[in-house]
Short mmCIF file of C-alpha atoms in Angstrom, two decimals:
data_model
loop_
_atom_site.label_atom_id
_atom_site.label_comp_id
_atom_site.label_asym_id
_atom_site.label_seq_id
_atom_site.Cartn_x
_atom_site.Cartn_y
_atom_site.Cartn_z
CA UNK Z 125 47.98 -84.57 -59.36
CA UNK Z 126 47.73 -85.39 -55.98
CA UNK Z 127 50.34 -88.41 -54.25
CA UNK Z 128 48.72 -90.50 -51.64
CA UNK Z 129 51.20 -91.44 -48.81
CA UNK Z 130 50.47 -95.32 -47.69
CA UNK Z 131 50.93 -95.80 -44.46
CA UNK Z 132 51.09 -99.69 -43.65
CA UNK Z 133 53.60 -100.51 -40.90
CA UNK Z 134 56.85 -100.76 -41.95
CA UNK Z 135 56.36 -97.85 -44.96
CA UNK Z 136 56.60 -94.80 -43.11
CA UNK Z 137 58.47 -91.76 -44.25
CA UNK Z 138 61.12 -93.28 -45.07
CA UNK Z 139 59.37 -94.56 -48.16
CA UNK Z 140 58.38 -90.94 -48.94
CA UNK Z 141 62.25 -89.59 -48.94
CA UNK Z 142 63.16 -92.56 -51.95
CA UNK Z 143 60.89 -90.79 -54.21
CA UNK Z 144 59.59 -94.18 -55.13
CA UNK Z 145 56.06 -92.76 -55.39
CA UNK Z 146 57.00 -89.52 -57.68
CA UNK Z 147 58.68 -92.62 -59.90
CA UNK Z 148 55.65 -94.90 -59.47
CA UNK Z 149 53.54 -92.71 -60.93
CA UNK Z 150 55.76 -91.42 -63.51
CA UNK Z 151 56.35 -94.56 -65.10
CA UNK Z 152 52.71 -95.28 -65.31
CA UNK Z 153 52.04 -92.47 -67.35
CA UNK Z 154 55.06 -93.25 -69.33
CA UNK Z 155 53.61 -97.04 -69.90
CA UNK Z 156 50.19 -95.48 -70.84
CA UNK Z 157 51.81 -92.98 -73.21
CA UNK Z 158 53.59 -95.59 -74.70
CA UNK Z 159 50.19 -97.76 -74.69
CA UNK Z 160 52.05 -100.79 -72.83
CA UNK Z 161 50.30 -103.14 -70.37
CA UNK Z 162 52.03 -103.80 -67.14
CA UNK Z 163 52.88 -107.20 -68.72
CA UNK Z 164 53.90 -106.00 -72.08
CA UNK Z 165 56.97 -103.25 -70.20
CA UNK Z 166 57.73 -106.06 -68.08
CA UNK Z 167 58.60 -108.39 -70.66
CA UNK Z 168 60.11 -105.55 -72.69
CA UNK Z 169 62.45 -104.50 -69.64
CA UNK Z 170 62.93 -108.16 -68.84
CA UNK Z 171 61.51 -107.82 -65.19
CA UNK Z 172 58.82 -109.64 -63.46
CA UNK Z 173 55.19 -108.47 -63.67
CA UNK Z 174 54.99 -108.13 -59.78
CA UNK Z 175 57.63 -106.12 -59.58
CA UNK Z 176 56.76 -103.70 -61.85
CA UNK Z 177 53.74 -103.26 -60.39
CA UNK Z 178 54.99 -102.71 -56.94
CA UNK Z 179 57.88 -100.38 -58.66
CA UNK Z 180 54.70 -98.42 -60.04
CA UNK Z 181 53.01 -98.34 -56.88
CA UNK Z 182 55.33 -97.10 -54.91
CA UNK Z 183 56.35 -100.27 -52.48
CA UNK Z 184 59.96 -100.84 -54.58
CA UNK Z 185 62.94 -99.21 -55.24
CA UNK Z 186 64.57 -100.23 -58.52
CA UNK Z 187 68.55 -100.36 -59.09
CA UNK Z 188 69.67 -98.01 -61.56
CA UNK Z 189 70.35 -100.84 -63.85
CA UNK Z 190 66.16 -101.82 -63.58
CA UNK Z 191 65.89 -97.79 -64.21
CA UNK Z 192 67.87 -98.41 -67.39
CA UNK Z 193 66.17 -101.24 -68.70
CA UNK Z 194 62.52 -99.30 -68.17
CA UNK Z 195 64.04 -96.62 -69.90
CA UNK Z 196 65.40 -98.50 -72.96
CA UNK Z 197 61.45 -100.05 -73.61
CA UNK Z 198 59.82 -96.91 -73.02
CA UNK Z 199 62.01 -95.58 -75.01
CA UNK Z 200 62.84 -92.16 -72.93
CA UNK Z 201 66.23 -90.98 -71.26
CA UNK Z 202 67.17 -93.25 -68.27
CA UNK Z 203 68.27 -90.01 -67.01
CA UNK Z 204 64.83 -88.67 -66.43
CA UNK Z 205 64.37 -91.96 -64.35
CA UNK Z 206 67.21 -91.05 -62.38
CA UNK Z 207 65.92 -88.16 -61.25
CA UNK Z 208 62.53 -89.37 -60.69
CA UNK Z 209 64.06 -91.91 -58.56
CA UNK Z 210 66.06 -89.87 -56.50
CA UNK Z 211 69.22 -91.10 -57.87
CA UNK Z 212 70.31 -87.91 -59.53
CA UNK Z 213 69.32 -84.06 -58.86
CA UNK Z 214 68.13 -82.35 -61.32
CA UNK Z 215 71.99 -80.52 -62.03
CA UNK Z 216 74.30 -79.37 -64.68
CA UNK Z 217 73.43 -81.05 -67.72
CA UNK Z 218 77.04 -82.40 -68.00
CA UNK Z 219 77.06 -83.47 -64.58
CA UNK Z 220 73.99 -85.13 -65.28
CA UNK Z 221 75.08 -87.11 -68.24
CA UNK Z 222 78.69 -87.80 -66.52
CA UNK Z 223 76.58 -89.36 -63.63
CA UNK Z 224 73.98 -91.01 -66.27
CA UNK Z 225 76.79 -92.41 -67.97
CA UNK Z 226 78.60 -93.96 -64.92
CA UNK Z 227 75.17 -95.41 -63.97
CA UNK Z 228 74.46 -97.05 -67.26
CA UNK Z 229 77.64 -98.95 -67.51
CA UNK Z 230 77.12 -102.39 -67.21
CA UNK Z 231 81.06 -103.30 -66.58
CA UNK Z 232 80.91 -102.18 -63.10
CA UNK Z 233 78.54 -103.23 -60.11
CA UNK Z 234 76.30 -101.45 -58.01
CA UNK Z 235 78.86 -100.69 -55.34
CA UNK Z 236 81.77 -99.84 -57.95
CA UNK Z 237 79.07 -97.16 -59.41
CA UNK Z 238 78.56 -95.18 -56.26
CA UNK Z 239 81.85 -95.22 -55.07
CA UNK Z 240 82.96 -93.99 -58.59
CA UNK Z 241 79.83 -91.54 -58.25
CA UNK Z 242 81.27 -90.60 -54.55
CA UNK Z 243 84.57 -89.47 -55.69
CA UNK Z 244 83.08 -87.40 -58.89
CA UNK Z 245 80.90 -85.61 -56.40
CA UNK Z 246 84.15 -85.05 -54.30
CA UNK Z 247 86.36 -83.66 -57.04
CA UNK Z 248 83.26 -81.54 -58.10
CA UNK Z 249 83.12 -80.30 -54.68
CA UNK Z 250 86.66 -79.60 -53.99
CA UNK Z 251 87.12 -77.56 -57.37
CA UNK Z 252 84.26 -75.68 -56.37
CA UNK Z 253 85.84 -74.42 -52.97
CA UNK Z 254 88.99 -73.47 -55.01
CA UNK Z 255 87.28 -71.59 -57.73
CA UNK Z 256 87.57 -67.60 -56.83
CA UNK Z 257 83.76 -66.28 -55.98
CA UNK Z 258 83.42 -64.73 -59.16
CA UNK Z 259 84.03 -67.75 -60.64
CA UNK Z 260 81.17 -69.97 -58.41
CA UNK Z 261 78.64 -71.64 -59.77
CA UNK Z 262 75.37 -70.41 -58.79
#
């Protein structure tokens, strides 16, 4: 499946690098698969109909906690929409649930999350330059 890159002023590349198209069109085939309307996810994820749309169509970028909620009335893992989204790599599976988990809590705010996510990836990181080269992580 082919993506088609709009290219109104003000969407530029930039758009491209969010992976907001990639998601776009993967939660459209997860609302179809799931036989929702537009309308019908929206009020499941408890979002406005607009928004949605312009989440599916490439023109938004949705908070993790929006990625969660989509997730929860498709019924998939909000991890796969995290890596849709750009928001995770595609990683170590415990990495990726650490990460998913961190992201799901709703306790903490936006800004608390990626700090917290920040100083995982740092500690991941800085283990990794200690660990002998036989030891390395491919």
């Amino acid at each position: 499946m082919s993506l088609a890159i709009v290219s109104k002023v003000g969407q530029d590349l930039s758009m491209a690098s969010l992976n907001v198209g990639n998601l776009g069109e993967y939660l459209r085939e997860q609302r179809r698969q799931a036989q929702l309307s537009l309308r019908q996810l929206a009020e499941q994820a408890g979002v406005s109909n607009p928004y949605l749309s312009q989440i599916e169509r490439g023109l938004r970028k949705p908070s993790a906690d929006i990625l969660q909620q989509l997730a929860k009335a498709l019924r998939i893992s909000a991890e796969t929409l995290y890596v849709q989204a750009g928001i995770l790599d595609e990683r170590d599976p415990d990495e990726v649930e650490t990460r998913a988990v961190i992201l799901a809590d709703p306790s903490i705010n936006e800004r608390q999350k990626q700090v917290l996510l920040q100083i995982y990836e740092s500690f991941r990181k800085e283990n990794a330059l200690d660990a002998p080269a036989d030891e390395m992580p491919s």
